[in-house]
Amino acid sequence: MDPVPARPSVRILLVEDDADFAEIVRRQLGAVAWADLSVEWAKTLGEALALLAGSSVDLVITDLGLPDSAGLATLERLAGATDRLIIVLTGMPDPRLPEEALARGAYDLVSKDRLDRAGLERLVRLAAMQANTFRALRDSEARFRSLTELTSDWYWEQDAQFRFTVLSGPGAAAMSRGGDPGVYLGKARWEIPDLEPAAGDWSAHRAQLERHEPFRDAQFRRRMADGSVRYMSVSGGPLHDRQGRFIGYRGGAQDITDRKRAEAALHLRNRALESSVNSVMITEQTRAGHAIVYVNPAFERVTGYAAAEVMGRDPRFLHGEDRDQPGVHELRAAVREEREATVLLRNYRKDGTVFWNELRVAPVRDDAGRVTHMVGVTTDVTDRIRYQEQIERQASYDSLTGLPNRNLLNDRAAQAVLQASRSGRALGVMFIDVDHLKRINDSLGHEMGDKVIAAVARRIADTLRAGDTVARLSGGEFVALLADLQRDDDASVVASKLMNAIGAPLRIEAHEFVLTASAGIAVHPKDGADAATLLRNADTALYRAKESGRACFRFFAPEMNERVVRFLALERDLRRALEERELTLHYQPIVRLGSGEAVGAEALLRWPRADGSVTGPAQFIPVAEESGLIVPIGRWVLAQAAHQAAEWNRGRRAPFVVSINLSTRQFRDPGLREAVQAATGGAGVDPSLLRLEITESAVMHNLEEGTRLLHELKDLGVKLSVDDFGTGYSSLGYLKSFPIDTLKIDRSFVRGLPGDRDSLAICRAVIALGRGMGAEVVAEGVETRAQARMLAAEGCELAQGYLFGKPAEPERIRPSRTARKPARGKET
Ligand code: C2E
Ligand code: CA
Ligand code: CA
């Protein structure tokens, strides 16, 4: 309320046609010092009414007799024009006048001759007070109007029976379906068609009214003409008269349809958030960073944190110590740049386990465009990532050892080469192969073989430096990348260390192994500029190490390349030689030591070349084995030798047996039986005149299969011989069960005779073994008489060697009944 001014201002209208009297009144009023008075003077009623219409006046002092009006009519006209104090001046006393004047709107009557300053002053004071009250009332009315207009759409009043008596305001028409709200006057709220409480029925609202209670935000629903529904919120309070009797209600109402819709939408959105499988988090920007203000149940489920535990915390705690992951950097950039982003994060649950999630963040701006919140929606992609990792691991890692596999090795090798070219340091590429792993697999099973490989893998990995890569290719084959070598020679130091590490006794379950390995090394840049060349050359070097007897390592050297080229050329030439029947067989006699009689001959392949030289089988048999050419060559040898046996035995009583060599691959060839049958059948020769020589290692390779194959061949009627005996690792127990006619002592043991004690011991053992099995023993490579004498003395029955005859064309072999004179040989 406005404060009452210290000096009230009062506007006075003096209506008086007597100028002298008017002057007296003006003068007396002029003496009032406590108020600002302004006095307007009207000589006629017309002038007075015009003044009242133009501006507000606080006090009217009027004479009733005016030139244009007289008596109470003057008063009535003035009272109709103002609601302020009207004082009537009277000339002669009329006893009835006061009563009638007061009834027609005058406040008081003052006799002209009794008008004094004090009386006037009292009237002015009264007018000032009334003016104040009026002003206050007007202000309060204006306030009330603007209040209802601002807070509600319409205003209403009801009588004691709750029937509308007033409905006004901008919203009233709208809610009355665009029509005149007046039609609802005289009706109670529940009598208005299509209007009902938003919840429940009318009884609660009616009961509240009956109790004459104030009510707030009572919500009602109205179906509109177009079928849509609008909502209103109504508040009201009871009205009482001066005596405290209830006379009705009044209040305001609002159309809350939009609010209701927003609420419903919000409710739906909340439901969506609450039931979402994706975890949702809302953070608020704080001075320090971001604070969580909302998380949904999915967040609680995924992270294991309850909402209450995370409220107000910075969401970074979810990254654990993993602050440096790429997703975190991306996320920070997005937050800094206030933009949306999708990032992949590795987060930690409350229990410390890792989960992967794909987080989509979006800034939320206020009306001024400032970012106040961030909304983050995350999808738990742990399963997807695990799957990807698994796929990647499967594609890159060897499942047995956990080491990189060939795929990853190729990548790493390419990287290492790149790095080596940059740093100028040497890079070693080493192929490592565990020797004779096959024997372990064959004798103890693959499971044990795998355990050995895994143990070797650990030893290799432990021996290498952290920066080096070791990969497993297959079987017992590994590749190590040795980065940052000072000198090329350093690779040999590493190789020695590896061989020692692998060679240390290895215990697995009840078995102890002493392993050896072979290795081949190629060095960047000398042995190749790119990874593929280096790997290939290291492999070639490994091959050379194996050729040198295994358990050693070799560097790749340029001549090795030439070797490979020669090998390939040899294969090509051999194929052609087979087609063009350039291969021939030489025969070396096998004699009885006691009599010197030739009892048989061994067929040995020869390859006469165009330049007149002869290539020996030691050079081309490995090529034939590798290329598979050995099978057709072997068939040809069988057929050829069978014909030769037939020829030699024609008309002979004592059998002259032709020995034929079989390589490992031939021995395992499923077509071998049929080839033998075809050869003997084709030549018309008794199978017992052929002796198949199979190396010890070929039979021992797989004992069960070897035994079966031997029996199958034996069933054909051929004789069987174990070649190169003493070089393999025969299981003596098995050997006894083999259907074998001959054991052949390897040349390497005969060579040491007669001086070397070890050689002698082995020869003795083989001879004893043969005797025990009922097999004849042949000593091969006998070059001296001393050797022959010693072997004879030890009980060896048969011999073969340069002493008795070098391999030669069949025409030069003369099977005879009589002992042959030994050829000339040197004595030792
Ligand atoms: P092998 O079965 O051990 O054959 C004996 C080898 O010793 C032959 O070498 C023979 O010439 C040689 N030799 C015989 N007596 C002496 C001697 O007193 N002193 C020396 N230093 N050597 C002697 P060759 O002919 O070079 O054959 C080498 C290997 O090639 C054979 O070893 C055999 O394993 C294989 N081979 C030869 N012909 C065939 C064949 O037709 N098929 C198959 N699969 N392999 C064959
Ligand atoms: Ca042989
Ligand atoms: Ca031999």
XYZ file of N, CA, C and O in Angstrom, residues 635-696:
248
model
N 58.709 -97.656 -57.947
C 58.050 -98.698 -58.740
C 58.964 -99.183 -59.862
O 59.072 -100.377 -60.152
N 59.602 -98.202 -60.431
C 60.505 -98.546 -61.535
C 61.660 -99.414 -61.027
O 62.012 -100.430 -61.630
N 62.216 -99.030 -59.855
C 63.322 -99.793 -59.259
C 62.866 -101.223 -58.973
O 63.552 -102.199 -59.290
N 61.662 -101.343 -58.370
C 61.132 -102.677 -58.032
C 61.029 -103.555 -59.273
O 61.491 -104.708 -59.290
N 60.434 -102.983 -60.320
C 60.237 -103.761 -61.548
C 61.577 -104.166 -62.154
O 61.811 -105.329 -62.520
N 62.471 -103.192 -62.193
C 63.786 -103.404 -62.786
C 64.563 -104.480 -62.014
O 65.107 -105.425 -62.598
N 64.562 -104.340 -60.688
C 65.310 -105.269 -59.835
C 64.696 -106.664 -59.894
O 65.410 -107.677 -59.851
N 63.348 -106.718 -59.983
C 62.688 -108.016 -60.061
C 63.116 -108.748 -61.340
O 63.383 -109.955 -61.334
N 63.187 -108.020 -62.443
C 63.637 -108.618 -63.711
C 65.069 -109.130 -63.585
O 65.396 -110.220 -64.045
N 65.879 -108.287 -62.898
C 67.277 -108.674 -62.729
C 67.379 -109.948 -61.874
O 68.151 -110.864 -62.177
N 66.556 -110.003 -60.821
C 66.563 -111.186 -59.945
C 66.155 -112.427 -60.740
O 66.741 -113.505 -60.602
N 65.133 -112.253 -61.594
C 64.657 -113.372 -62.405
C 65.797 -113.874 -63.303
O 66.061 -115.073 -63.406
N 66.499 -112.907 -63.884
C 67.563 -113.272 -64.812
C 68.686 -114.023 -64.097
O 69.143 -115.072 -64.527
N 69.091 -113.464 -62.935
C 70.206 -114.066 -62.196
C 69.860 -115.454 -61.648
O 70.711 -116.306 -61.497
N 68.625 -115.649 -61.342
C 68.264 -116.920 -60.705
C 67.825 -117.992 -61.697
O 67.495 -119.106 -61.293
N 67.799 -117.584 -62.966
C 67.376 -118.561 -63.971
C 68.371 -119.731 -63.973
O 69.586 -119.517 -64.093
N 67.869 -120.919 -63.752
C 68.698 -122.131 -63.771
C 69.623 -122.256 -62.579
O 70.590 -123.012 -62.589
N 69.349 -121.533 -61.526
C 70.204 -121.552 -60.338
C 69.484 -122.230 -59.190
O 68.283 -122.073 -59.012
N 70.215 -123.031 -58.446
C 69.529 -123.714 -57.364
C 69.554 -122.870 -56.095
O 68.521 -122.615 -55.502
N 70.744 -122.455 -55.696
C 70.808 -121.596 -54.509
C 70.273 -120.213 -54.887
O 70.640 -119.680 -55.928
N 69.414 -119.706 -54.065
C 68.822 -118.392 -54.394
C 69.843 -117.254 -54.360
O 70.734 -117.236 -53.494
N 69.733 -116.358 -55.338
C 70.559 -115.158 -55.357
C 69.598 -113.984 -55.154
O 68.817 -113.610 -56.017
N 69.628 -113.454 -53.933
C 68.597 -112.490 -53.505
C 68.997 -111.060 -53.861
O 70.126 -110.641 -53.590
N 68.077 -110.331 -54.465
C 68.342 -108.933 -54.809
C 67.697 -108.027 -53.742
O 66.495 -108.128 -53.468
N 68.528 -107.171 -53.160
C 68.024 -106.234 -52.134
C 67.589 -104.924 -52.774
O 68.286 -104.394 -53.641
N 66.493 -104.454 -52.311
C 65.944 -103.196 -52.848
C 65.701 -102.234 -51.683
O 65.080 -102.609 -50.678
N 66.190 -100.993 -51.823
C 66.019 -99.991 -50.758
C 64.643 -99.326 -50.840
O 64.171 -98.969 -51.911
N 64.044 -99.188 -49.692
C 62.773 -98.445 -49.620
C 62.972 -97.241 -48.696
O 63.484 -97.396 -47.580
N 62.580 -96.093 -49.156
C 62.652 -94.924 -48.277
C 61.421 -94.926 -47.364
O 60.472 -95.679 -47.574
N 61.439 -94.083 -46.357
C 60.332 -94.002 -45.401
C 59.003 -93.791 -46.122
O 57.999 -94.425 -45.830
N 59.035 -92.869 -47.050
C 57.794 -92.535 -47.735
C 57.264 -93.717 -48.558
O 56.059 -93.949 -48.611
N 58.190 -94.439 -49.174
C 57.761 -95.607 -49.951
C 57.151 -96.655 -49.042
O 56.163 -97.296 -49.379
N 57.805 -96.830 -47.892
C 57.350 -97.837 -46.945
C 55.905 -97.579 -46.538
O 55.122 -98.490 -46.336
N 55.569 -96.307 -46.422
C 54.214 -95.943 -45.996
C 53.250 -95.789 -47.149
O 52.069 -95.538 -46.924
N 53.724 -95.912 -48.366
C 52.852 -95.738 -49.530
C 51.850 -96.892 -49.600
O 52.244 -98.053 -49.642
N 50.561 -96.570 -49.556
C 49.534 -97.628 -49.567
C 49.610 -98.503 -50.827
O 49.133 -99.640 -50.824
N 50.229 -98.011 -51.869
C 50.298 -98.784 -53.114
C 51.493 -99.736 -53.166
O 51.718 -100.396 -54.183
N 52.259 -99.791 -52.037
C 53.507 -100.567 -52.075
C 53.270 -102.060 -52.333
O 53.920 -102.673 -53.186
N 52.329 -102.679 -51.584
C 52.051 -104.116 -51.749
C 51.748 -104.458 -53.201
O 52.296 -105.398 -53.774
N 50.886 -103.648 -53.712
C 50.447 -103.880 -55.099
C 51.625 -103.705 -56.057
O 51.794 -104.477 -57.016
N 52.504 -102.733 -55.764
C 53.669 -102.500 -56.623
C 54.623 -103.695 -56.559
O 55.188 -104.116 -57.583
N 54.780 -104.259 -55.340
C 55.668 -105.425 -55.188
C 55.097 -106.607 -55.968
O 55.809 -107.305 -56.717
N 53.777 -106.805 -55.808
C 53.134 -107.918 -56.524
C 53.265 -107.754 -58.029
O 53.552 -108.705 -58.756
N 53.049 -106.498 -58.467
C 53.154 -106.248 -59.906
C 54.564 -106.545 -60.400
O 54.758 -107.140 -61.473
N 55.565 -106.158 -59.579
C 56.961 -106.346 -59.990
C 57.312 -107.841 -60.062
O 57.845 -108.315 -61.073
N 56.962 -108.591 -59.018
C 57.318 -110.030 -59.018
C 56.516 -110.761 -60.083
O 57.052 -111.603 -60.823
N 55.206 -110.380 -60.150
C 54.372 -111.022 -61.168
C 54.881 -110.727 -62.575
O 55.002 -111.616 -63.418
N 55.190 -109.454 -62.797
C 55.625 -109.012 -64.122
C 56.924 -109.687 -64.550
O 57.128 -110.010 -65.732
N 57.800 -109.929 -63.558
C 59.099 -110.517 -63.887
C 59.052 -112.047 -63.808
O 59.994 -112.725 -64.205
N 57.963 -112.546 -63.271
C 57.843 -113.988 -63.103
C 58.874 -114.515 -62.132
O 59.487 -115.557 -62.360
N 59.074 -113.779 -61.053
C 60.108 -114.171 -60.103
C 59.487 -114.495 -58.743
O 58.482 -113.880 -58.346
N 60.070 -115.460 -58.066
C 59.579 -115.808 -56.738
C 59.857 -114.647 -55.795
O 60.989 -114.153 -55.728
N 58.831 -114.181 -55.038
C 59.028 -113.024 -54.149
C 60.165 -113.238 -53.159
O 60.797 -112.281 -52.729
N 60.450 -114.484 -52.809
C 61.493 -114.717 -51.808
C 62.873 -114.368 -52.353
O 63.855 -114.352 -51.612
N 62.968 -114.069 -53.637
C 64.253 -113.676 -54.216
C 64.468 -112.168 -54.110
O 65.505 -111.652 -54.537
N 63.480 -111.485 -53.539
C 63.641 -110.034 -53.325
C 63.729 -109.775 -51.828
O 63.024 -110.391 -51.022
N 64.609 -108.852 -51.478
C 64.732 -108.450 -50.078
C 64.500 -106.945 -50.023
O 65.184 -106.184 -50.707
N 63.528 -106.563 -49.217
C 63.252 -105.124 -49.098
C 64.018 -104.573 -47.903
O 63.902 -105.097 -46.788
N 64.805 -103.528 -48.152
C 65.581 -102.911 -47.073
C 64.848 -101.666 -46.575
O 64.617 -100.736 -47.330
N 64.511 -101.753 -45.331
C 63.771 -100.619 -44.746
C 64.622 -100.073 -43.607
O 65.129 -100.843 -42.787
N 64.768 -98.769 -43.554
C 65.640 -98.210 -42.511
C 64.981 -98.376 -41.149
O 63.752 -98.427 -41.024
N 65.837 -98.435 -40.173
C 65.377 -98.623 -38.803
C 64.403 -97.514 -38.405
O 63.342 -97.756 -37.830
